[in-house]
CSV table of C-alpha atoms and ligand atoms in Angstrom, one decimal:
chain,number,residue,atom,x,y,z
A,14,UNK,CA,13.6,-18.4,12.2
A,15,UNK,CA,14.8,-19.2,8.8
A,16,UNK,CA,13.8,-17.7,5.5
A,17,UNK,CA,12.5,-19.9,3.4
A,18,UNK,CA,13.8,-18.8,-0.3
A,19,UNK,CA,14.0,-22.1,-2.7
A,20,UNK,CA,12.2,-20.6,-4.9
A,21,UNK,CA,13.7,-17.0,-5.3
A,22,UNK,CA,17.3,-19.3,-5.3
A,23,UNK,CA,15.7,-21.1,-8.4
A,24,UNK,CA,14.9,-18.2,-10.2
A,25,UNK,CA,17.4,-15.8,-9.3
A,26,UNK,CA,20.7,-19.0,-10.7
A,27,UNK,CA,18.1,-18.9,-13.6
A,28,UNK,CA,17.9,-15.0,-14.2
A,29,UNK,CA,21.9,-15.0,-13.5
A,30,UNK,CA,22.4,-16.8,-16.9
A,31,UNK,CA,20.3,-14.7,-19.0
A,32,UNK,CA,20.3,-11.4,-17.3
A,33,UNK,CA,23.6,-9.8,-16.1
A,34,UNK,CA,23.9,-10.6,-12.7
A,35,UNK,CA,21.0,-11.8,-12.4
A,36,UNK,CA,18.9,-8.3,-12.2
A,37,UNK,CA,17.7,-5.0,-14.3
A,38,UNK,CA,19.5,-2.6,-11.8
A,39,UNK,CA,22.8,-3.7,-10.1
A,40,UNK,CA,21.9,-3.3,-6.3
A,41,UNK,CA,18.9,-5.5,-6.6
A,42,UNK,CA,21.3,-8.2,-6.6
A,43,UNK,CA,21.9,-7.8,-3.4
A,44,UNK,CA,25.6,-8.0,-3.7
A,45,UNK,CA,26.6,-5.9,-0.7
A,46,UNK,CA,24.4,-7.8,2.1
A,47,UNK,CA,24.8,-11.0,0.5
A,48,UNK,CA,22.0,-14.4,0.3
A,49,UNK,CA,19.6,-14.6,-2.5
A,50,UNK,CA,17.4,-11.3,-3.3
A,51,UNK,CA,13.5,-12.7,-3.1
A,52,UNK,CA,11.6,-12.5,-6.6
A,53,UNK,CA,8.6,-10.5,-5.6
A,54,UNK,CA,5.2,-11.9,-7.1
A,55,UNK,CA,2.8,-8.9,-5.7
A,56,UNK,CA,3.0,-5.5,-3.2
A,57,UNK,CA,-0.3,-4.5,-1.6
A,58,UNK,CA,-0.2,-1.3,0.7
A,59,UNK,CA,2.8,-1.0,3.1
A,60,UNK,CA,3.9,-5.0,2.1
A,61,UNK,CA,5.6,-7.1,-0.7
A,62,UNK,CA,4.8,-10.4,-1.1
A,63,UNK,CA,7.5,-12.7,-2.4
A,64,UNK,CA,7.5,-16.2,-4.8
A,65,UNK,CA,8.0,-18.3,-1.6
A,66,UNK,CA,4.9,-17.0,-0.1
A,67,UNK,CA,6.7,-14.4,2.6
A,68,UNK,CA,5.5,-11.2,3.5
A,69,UNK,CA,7.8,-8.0,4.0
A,70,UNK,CA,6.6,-4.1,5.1
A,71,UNK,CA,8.5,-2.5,2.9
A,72,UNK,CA,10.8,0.5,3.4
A,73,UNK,CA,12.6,0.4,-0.3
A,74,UNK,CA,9.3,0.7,-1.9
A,75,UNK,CA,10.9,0.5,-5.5
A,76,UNK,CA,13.7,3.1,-4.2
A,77,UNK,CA,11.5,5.8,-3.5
A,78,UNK,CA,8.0,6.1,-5.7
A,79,UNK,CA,5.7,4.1,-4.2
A,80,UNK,CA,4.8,7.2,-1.9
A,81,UNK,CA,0.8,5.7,-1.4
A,82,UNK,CA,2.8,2.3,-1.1
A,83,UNK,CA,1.9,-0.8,-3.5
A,84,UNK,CA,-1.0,-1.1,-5.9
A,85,UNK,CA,-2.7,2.2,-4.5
A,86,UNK,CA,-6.7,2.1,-5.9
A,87,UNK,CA,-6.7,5.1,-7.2
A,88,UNK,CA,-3.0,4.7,-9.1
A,89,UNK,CA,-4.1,1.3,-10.3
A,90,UNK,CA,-7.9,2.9,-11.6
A,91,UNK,CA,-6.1,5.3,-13.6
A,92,UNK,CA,-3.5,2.7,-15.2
A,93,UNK,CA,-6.0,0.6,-16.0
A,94,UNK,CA,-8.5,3.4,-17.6
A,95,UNK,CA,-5.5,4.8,-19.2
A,96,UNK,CA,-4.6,1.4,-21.0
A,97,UNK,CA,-8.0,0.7,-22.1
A,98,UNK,CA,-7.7,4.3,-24.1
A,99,UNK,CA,-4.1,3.2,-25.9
A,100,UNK,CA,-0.7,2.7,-24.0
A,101,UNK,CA,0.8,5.7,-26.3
A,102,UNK,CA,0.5,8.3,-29.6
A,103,UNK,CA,4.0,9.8,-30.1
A,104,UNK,CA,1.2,12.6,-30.4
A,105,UNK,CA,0.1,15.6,-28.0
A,106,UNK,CA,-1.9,14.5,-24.9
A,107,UNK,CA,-4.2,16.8,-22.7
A,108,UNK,CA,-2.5,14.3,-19.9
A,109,UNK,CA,0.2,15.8,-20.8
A,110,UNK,CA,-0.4,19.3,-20.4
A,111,UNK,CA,-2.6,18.3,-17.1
A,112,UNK,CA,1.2,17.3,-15.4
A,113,UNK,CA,3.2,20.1,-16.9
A,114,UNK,CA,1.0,22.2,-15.1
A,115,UNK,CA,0.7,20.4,-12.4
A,116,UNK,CA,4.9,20.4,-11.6
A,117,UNK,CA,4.7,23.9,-12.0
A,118,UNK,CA,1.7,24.7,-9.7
A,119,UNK,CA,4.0,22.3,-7.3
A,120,UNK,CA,7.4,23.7,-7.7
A,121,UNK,CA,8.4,26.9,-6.8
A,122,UNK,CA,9.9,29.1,-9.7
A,123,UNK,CA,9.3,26.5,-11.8
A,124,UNK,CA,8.2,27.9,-15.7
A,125,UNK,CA,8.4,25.1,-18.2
A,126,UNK,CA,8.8,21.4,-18.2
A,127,UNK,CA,9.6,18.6,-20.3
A,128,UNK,CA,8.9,14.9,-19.6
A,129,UNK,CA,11.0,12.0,-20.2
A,130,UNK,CA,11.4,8.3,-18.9
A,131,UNK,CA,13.2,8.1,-16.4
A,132,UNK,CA,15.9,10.3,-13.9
A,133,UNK,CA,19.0,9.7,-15.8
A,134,UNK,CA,17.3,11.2,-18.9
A,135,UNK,CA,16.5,14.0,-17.1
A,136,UNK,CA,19.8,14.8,-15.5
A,137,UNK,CA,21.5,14.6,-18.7
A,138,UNK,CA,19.5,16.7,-20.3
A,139,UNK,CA,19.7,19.3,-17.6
A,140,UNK,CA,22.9,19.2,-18.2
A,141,UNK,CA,23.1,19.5,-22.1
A,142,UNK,CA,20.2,22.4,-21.5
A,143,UNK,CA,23.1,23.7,-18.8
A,144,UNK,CA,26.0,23.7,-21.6
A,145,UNK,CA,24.3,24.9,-24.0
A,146,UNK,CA,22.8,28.4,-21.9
A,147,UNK,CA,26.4,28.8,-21.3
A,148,UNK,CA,28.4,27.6,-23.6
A,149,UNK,CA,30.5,26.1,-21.3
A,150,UNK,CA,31.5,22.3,-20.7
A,151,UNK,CA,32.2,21.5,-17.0
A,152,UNK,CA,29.8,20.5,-14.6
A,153,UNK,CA,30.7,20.4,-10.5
A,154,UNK,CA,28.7,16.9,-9.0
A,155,UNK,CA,29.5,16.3,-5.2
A,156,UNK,CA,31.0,12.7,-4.7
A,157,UNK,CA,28.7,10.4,-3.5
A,158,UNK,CA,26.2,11.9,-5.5
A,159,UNK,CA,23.8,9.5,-8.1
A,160,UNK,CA,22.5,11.4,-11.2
A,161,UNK,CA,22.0,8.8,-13.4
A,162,UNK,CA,24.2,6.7,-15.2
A,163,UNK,CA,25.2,8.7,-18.3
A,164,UNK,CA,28.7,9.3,-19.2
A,165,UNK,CA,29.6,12.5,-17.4
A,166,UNK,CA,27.9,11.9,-13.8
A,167,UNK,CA,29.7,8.1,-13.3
A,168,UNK,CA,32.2,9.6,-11.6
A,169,UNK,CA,32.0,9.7,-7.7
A,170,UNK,CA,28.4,8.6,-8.5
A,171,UNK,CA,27.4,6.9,-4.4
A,172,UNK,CA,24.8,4.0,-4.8
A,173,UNK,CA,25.0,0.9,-6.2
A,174,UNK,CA,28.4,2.0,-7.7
A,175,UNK,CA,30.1,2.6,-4.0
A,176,UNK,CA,29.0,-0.9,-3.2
A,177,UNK,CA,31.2,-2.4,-6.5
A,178,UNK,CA,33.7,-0.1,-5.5
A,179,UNK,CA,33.7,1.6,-9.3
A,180,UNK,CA,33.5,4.6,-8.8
A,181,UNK,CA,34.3,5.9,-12.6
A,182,UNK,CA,32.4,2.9,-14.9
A,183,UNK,CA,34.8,1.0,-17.6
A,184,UNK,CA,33.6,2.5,-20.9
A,185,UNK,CA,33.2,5.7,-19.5
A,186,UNK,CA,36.0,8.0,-22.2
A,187,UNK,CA,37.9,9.7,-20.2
A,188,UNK,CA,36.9,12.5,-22.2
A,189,UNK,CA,33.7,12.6,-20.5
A,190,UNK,CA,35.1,11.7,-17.1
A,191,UNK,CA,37.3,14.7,-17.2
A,192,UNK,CA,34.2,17.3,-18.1
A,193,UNK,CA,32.9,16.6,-14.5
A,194,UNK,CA,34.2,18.1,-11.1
A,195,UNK,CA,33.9,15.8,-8.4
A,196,UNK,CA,33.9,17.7,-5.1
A,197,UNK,CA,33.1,16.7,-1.3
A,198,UNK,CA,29.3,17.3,-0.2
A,199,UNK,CA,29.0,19.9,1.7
A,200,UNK,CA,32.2,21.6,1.4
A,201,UNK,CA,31.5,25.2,-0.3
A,202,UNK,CA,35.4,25.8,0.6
A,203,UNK,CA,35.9,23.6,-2.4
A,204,UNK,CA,33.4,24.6,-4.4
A,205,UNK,CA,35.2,28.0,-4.3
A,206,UNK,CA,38.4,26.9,-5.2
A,207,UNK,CA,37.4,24.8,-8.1
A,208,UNK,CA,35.5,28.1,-9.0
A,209,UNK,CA,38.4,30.1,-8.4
A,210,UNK,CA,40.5,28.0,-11.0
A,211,UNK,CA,37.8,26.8,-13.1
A,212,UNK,CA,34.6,29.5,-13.2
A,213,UNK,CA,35.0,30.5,-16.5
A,214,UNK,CA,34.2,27.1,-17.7
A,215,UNK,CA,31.7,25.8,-15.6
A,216,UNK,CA,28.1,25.2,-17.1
A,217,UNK,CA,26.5,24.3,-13.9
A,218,UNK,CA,27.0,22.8,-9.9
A,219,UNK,CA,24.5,19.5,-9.8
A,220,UNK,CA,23.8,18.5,-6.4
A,221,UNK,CA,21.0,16.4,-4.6
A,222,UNK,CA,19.6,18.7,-2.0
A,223,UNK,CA,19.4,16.3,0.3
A,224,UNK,CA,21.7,13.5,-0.4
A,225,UNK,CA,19.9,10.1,-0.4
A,226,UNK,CA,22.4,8.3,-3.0
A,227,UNK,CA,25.1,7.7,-0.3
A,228,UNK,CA,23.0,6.9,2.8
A,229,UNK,CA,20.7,10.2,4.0
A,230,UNK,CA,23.1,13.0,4.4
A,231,UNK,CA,21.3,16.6,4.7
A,232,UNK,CA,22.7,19.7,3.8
A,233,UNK,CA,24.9,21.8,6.3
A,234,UNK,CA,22.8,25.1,7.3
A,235,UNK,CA,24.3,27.7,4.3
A,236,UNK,CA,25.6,24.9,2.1
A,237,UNK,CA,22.3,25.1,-0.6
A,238,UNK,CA,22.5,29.2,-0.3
A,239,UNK,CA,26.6,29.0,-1.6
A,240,UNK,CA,26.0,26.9,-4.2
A,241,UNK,CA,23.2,29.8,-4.8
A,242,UNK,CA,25.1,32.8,-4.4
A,243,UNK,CA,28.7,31.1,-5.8
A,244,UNK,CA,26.5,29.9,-9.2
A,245,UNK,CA,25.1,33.2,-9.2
A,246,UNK,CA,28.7,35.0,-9.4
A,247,UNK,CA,30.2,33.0,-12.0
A,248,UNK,CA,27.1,33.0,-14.2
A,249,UNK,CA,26.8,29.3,-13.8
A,250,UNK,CA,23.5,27.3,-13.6
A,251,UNK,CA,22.1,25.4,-10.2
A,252,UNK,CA,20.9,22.3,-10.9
A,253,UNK,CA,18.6,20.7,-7.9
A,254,UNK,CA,18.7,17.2,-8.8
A,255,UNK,CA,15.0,16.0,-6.7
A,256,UNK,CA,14.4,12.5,-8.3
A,257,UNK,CA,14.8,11.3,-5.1
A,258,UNK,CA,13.9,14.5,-2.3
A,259,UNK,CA,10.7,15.8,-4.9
A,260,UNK,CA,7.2,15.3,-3.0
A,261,UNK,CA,9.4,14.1,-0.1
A,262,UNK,CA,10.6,16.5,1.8
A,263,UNK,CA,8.7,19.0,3.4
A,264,UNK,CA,6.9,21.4,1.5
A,265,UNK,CA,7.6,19.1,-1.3
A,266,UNK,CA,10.9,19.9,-2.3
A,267,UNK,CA,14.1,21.5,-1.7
A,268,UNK,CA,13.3,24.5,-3.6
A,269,UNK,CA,10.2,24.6,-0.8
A,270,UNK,CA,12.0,23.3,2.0
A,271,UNK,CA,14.9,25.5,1.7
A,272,UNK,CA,13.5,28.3,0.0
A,273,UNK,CA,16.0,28.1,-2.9
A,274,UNK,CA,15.3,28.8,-6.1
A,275,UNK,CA,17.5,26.4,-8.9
A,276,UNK,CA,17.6,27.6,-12.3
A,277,UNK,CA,17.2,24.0,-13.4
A,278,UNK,CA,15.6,21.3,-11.7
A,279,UNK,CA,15.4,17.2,-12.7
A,280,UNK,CA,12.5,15.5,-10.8
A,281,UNK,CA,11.3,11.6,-10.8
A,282,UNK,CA,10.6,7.9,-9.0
A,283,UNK,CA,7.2,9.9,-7.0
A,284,UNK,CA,5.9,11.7,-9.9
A,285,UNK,CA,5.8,8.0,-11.8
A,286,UNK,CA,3.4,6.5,-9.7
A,287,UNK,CA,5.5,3.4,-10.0
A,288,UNK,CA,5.9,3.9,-14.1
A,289,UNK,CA,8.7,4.6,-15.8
A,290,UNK,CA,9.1,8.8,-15.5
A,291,UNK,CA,11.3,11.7,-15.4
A,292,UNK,CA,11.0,15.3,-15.4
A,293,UNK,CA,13.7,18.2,-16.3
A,294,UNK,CA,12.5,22.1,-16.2
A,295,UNK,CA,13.1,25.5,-14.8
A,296,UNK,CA,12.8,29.1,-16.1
A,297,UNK,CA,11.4,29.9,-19.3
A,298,UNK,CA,14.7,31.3,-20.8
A,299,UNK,CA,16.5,28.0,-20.3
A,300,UNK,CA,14.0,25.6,-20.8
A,301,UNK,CA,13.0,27.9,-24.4
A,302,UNK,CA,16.2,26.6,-25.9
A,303,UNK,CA,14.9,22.8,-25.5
A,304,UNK,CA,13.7,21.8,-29.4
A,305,UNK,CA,11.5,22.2,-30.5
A,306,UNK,CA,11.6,25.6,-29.1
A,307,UNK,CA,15.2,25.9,-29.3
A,308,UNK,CA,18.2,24.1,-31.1
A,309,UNK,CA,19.1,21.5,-27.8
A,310,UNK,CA,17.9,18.4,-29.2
A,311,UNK,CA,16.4,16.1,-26.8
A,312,UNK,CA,13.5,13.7,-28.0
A,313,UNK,CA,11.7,10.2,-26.6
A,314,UNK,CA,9.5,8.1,-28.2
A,315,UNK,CA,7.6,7.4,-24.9
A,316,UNK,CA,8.1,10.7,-23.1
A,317,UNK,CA,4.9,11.6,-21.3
A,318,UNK,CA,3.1,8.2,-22.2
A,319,UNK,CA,-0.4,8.0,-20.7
A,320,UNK,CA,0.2,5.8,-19.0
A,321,UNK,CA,2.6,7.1,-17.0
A,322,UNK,CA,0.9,10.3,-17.5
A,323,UNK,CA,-2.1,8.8,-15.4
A,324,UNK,CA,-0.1,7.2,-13.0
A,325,UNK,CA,1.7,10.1,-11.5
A,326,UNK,CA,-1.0,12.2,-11.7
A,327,UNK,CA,-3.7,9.9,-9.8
A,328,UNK,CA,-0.7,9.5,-7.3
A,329,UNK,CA,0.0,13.5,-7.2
A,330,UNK,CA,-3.8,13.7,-6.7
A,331,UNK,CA,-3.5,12.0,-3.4
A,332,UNK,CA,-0.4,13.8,-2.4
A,333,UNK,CA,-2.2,17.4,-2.5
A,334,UNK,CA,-4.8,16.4,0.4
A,335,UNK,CA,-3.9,18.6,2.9
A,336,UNK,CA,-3.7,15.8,5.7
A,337,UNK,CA,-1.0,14.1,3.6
A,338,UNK,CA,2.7,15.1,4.3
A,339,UNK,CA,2.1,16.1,8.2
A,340,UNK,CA,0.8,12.2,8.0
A,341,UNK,CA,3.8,11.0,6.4
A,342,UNK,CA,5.8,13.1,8.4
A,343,UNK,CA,4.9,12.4,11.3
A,344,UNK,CA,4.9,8.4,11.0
A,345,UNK,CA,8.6,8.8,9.9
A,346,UNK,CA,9.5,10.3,12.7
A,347,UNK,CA,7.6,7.6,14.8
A,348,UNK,CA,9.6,5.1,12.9
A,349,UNK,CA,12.9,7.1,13.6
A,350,UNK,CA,12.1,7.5,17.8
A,351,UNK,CA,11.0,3.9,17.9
A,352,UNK,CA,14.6,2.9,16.1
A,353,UNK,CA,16.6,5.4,18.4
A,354,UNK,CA,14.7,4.2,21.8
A,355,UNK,CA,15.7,0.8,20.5
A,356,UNK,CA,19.4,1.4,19.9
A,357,UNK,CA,19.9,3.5,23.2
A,358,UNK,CA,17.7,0.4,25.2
A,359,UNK,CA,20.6,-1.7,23.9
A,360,UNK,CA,23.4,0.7,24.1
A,361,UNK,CA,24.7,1.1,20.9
A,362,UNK,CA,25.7,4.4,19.4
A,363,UNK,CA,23.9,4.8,16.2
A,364,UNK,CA,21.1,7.1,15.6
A,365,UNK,CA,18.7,7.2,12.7
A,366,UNK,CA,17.5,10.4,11.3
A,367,UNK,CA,14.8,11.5,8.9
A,368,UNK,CA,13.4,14.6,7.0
A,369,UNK,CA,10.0,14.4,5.5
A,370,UNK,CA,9.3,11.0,4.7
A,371,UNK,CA,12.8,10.2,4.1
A,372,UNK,CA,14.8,8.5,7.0
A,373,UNK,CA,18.4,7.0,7.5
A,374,UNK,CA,20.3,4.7,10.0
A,375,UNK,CA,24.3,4.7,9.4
A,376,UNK,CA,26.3,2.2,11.5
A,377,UNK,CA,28.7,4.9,12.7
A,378,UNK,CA,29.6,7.5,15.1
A,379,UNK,CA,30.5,9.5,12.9
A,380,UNK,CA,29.3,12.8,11.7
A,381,UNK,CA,27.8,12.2,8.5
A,382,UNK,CA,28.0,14.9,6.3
A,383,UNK,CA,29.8,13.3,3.4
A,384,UNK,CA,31.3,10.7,1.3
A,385,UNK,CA,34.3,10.1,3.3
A,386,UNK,CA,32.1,10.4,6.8
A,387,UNK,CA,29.7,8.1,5.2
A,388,UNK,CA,32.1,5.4,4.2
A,389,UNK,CA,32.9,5.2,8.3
A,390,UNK,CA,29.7,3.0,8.4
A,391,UNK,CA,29.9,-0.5,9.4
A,392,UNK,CA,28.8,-2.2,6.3
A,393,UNK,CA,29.2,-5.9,7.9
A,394,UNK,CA,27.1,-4.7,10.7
A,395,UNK,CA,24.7,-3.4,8.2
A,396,UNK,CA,24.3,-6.6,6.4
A,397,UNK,CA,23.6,-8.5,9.4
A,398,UNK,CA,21.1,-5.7,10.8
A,399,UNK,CA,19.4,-6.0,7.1
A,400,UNK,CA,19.1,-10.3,7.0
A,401,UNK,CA,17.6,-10.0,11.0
A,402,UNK,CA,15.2,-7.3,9.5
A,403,UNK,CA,14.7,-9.6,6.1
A,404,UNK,CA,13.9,-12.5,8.6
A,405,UNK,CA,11.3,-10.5,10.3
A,406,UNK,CA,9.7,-9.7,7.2
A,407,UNK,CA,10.6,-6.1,7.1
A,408,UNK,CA,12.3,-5.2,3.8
A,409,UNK,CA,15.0,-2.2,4.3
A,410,UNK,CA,17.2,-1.1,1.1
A,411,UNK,CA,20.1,-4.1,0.7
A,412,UNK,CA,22.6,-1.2,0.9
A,413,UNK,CA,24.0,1.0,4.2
A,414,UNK,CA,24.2,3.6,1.6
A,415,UNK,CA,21.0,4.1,0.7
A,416,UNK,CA,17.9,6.0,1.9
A,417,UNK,CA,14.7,4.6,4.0
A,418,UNK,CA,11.4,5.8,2.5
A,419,UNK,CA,8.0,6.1,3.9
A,420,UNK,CA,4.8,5.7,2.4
A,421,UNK,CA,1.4,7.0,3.4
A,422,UNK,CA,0.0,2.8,3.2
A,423,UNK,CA,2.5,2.4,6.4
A,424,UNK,CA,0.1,2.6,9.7
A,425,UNK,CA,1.2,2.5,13.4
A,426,UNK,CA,0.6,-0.5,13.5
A,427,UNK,CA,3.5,-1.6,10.6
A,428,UNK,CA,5.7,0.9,12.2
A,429,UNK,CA,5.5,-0.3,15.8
A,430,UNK,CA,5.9,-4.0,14.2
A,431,UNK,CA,9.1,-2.9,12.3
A,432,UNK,CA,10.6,-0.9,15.9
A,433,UNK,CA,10.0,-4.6,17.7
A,434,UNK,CA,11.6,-6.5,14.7
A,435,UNK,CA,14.5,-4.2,14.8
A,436,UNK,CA,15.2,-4.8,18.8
A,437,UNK,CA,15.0,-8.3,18.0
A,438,UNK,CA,17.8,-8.2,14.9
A,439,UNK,CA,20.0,-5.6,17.1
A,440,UNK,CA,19.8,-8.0,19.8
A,441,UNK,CA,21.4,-10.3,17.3
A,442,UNK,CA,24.0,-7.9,16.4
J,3,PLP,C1,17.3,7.5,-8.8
J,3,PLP,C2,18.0,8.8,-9.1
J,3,PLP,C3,18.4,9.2,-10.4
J,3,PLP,C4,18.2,8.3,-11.5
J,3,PLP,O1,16.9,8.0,-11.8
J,3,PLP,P1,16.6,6.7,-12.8
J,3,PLP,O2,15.1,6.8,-13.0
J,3,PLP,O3,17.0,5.5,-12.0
J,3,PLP,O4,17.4,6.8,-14.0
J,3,PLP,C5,18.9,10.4,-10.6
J,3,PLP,N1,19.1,11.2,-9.5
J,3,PLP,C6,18.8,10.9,-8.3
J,3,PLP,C7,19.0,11.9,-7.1
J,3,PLP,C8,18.2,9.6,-8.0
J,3,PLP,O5,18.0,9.3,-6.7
């Protein structure tokens, strides 16, 4: 049961002279499972649908937005209604206002928002927002960690950059390497040491609630609630960073999940719709010194663009229906039983996980509650795992170090074909 990929081969050699590497995001390329990444020509529901005329269910889904799965009608109504008004102003939108309010009806604690277009924006200016509240220049990250790819957060930054094994980017200054604190997930013993030392000159502690940058690792019970209390002490802002965990976990987010309340929080890929977004906000004291309120200067020519306005909103729409995450979380965890039947059938030691409509399979026997723990994971077996799952048309992130998503388009029926494609490639293993 070959792939049949001539096509994708042609255009991919063709993309790799024009484009760098090939592709608009480094771990498209598919460098650390290897073969040719298919060109996809159209995704409908739960499936993608490549140039060579194969059909995937999808688990990727665009690395976490596509939360109704592909080409949703209601997402695609709105685009197009939107675009038929004008693609964008660079002037006030009601749209606009419609989503601010919308996050904050969502979020807990949440008092003021701004949009911008995508999550690294939004990290980094969280953090400027951070520095500037305190006057102070470090910021703690936990390694394996993704925030974006500005300056200050490539260090330690998991996800596509664990797989090219550079960690800290060339043409990062050191300067702005050195105003970032790299510490292990999970570990609030070394968060209180580099407190200890450090605490007068830390802005803020940014962390992903749940991890989904190195693989899915969840927080240790108490870990969220230090960060809380130890930020708290030393007058030092939490920043939840929910690209990935907002409208996935339970309750929505982390703030929801875990009942902590970040002073900042930086939200994105769902609340697109599939277009280009990002989110930073938090309480009104912080988010009052963002210009032109305040002097931080932060500014986008496409920020809150109606299209994307009309996207996220339509999708948001959907979301709200009350039968909508106990759906979703209940066919992840029907996807995560059916894997874990599977690999104890076949008597291997792995065991996927999941929270909310987020789920994870690490090829180790490990503990995972880090960087270090996560990096015990049997990449090789991963990559043959992923090609016996490609082969079967189910389409899983080309990473070990990445998270599985769920989407609401994903029936029984998708997920009891994906547990029987997975017995076959384990078989294989
Ligand atoms: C994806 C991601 C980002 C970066 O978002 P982009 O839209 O790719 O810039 C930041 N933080 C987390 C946690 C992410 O998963």
């Amino acid at each position: 049961m070959a792939l049949q990929l001539s096509r994708s081969e042609a255009l991919f050699a063709a993309s790799r002279e024009v484009i760098p590497g090939g592709v608009n995001s480094p771990v498209r390329a598919f460098r650390s499972v290897g073969g040719t990444p298919p060109f996809i020509a159209r995704g409908e529901g739960p499936y993608l649908y490549d140039v060579d005329g194969n059909r995937y269910i999808d688990y990727c889904l665009s690395w976490g937005p596509l939360i109704l799965g592909h080409a949703h009608p209601e997402v695609v109504a709105a685009v197009q209604e939107a675009a038929a008004r004008g693609t964008s102003f660079g002037a006030p939108t009601e749209l606009e206002l419609e989503m601010a309010r919308t996050l904050i009806q969502f979020y807990p604690g949440l008092e003021m928002v701004r949009m911008v277009n995508s999550g690294t924006e939004a990290t980094m200016s969280a953090i400027r927002v951070a520095r500037a509240a305190t006057g102070r220049p470090l910021v703690v990250k936990f390694i394996g960690c993704y925030h974006g790819h500005h300056d200050s957060m490539l260090v330690s930054a998991g996800s596509g950059s664990i797989d090219l094994g550079v960690p800290d980017s060339p043409g990062v200054p050191a300067a702005a390497a050195r105003t970032t604190l790299a510490l292990p997930y999970n570990n609030l013993e070394a968060v209180r040491e580099a407190f200890a030392r450090h605490g007068e000159s830390i802005a803020a502690v940014i962390v992903e609630p749940v991890a989904g940058n190195m693989g899915l690792v969840l927080p240790k019970p108490g870990f969220l609630e230090g960060l809380r209390e130890i930020t708290r002490q030393y007058g030092a802002l939490l920043i939840f960073d929910e690209v990935l965990t907002g409208f996935r976990l339970p309750g929505g987010s982390a703030a929801a999940c875990f009942g902590i309340d970040p002073d900042l929080v930086t939200l994105g890929k769902v609340l697109g719709g599939g277009l280009p977004v990002g989110a930073y906000g938090g309480k009104r004291r912080y988010m009052e010194l963002v210009a032109p309120a305040g002097p931080v200067y932060q500014a986008g020519t496409l920020s809150g663009n109606p299209l994307a306005m009309a996207a996220g909103l339509a999708q948001l729409r959907v979301l709200q229906r009350p039968e909508t995450y106990p759906t979703l979380e209940a066919r992840t965890r029907r996807l995560v039983q059916g894997l874990n039947e599977v690999l104890e059938r076949r008597g291997l030691p792995y065991r996927a996980r999941c929270l909310g409509s987020l789920w994870g399979l690490f090829f180790t026997t490990e503990e995972v509650v880090d960087y270090d723990t996560a990096r015990t994971a049997d990449t090789r077996l991963y990559a043959k795992f992923f090609h016996g799952m490609l082969r079967r048309g189910v389409y899983l992130a080309p990473s070990q170090f990445e998270t599985g998503f769920m989407s609401l388009a994903h029936t029984e029926a998708e997920i009891d074909a994906t547990v029987a494609a997975a017995e076959a490639a384990l078989a294989e293993l």
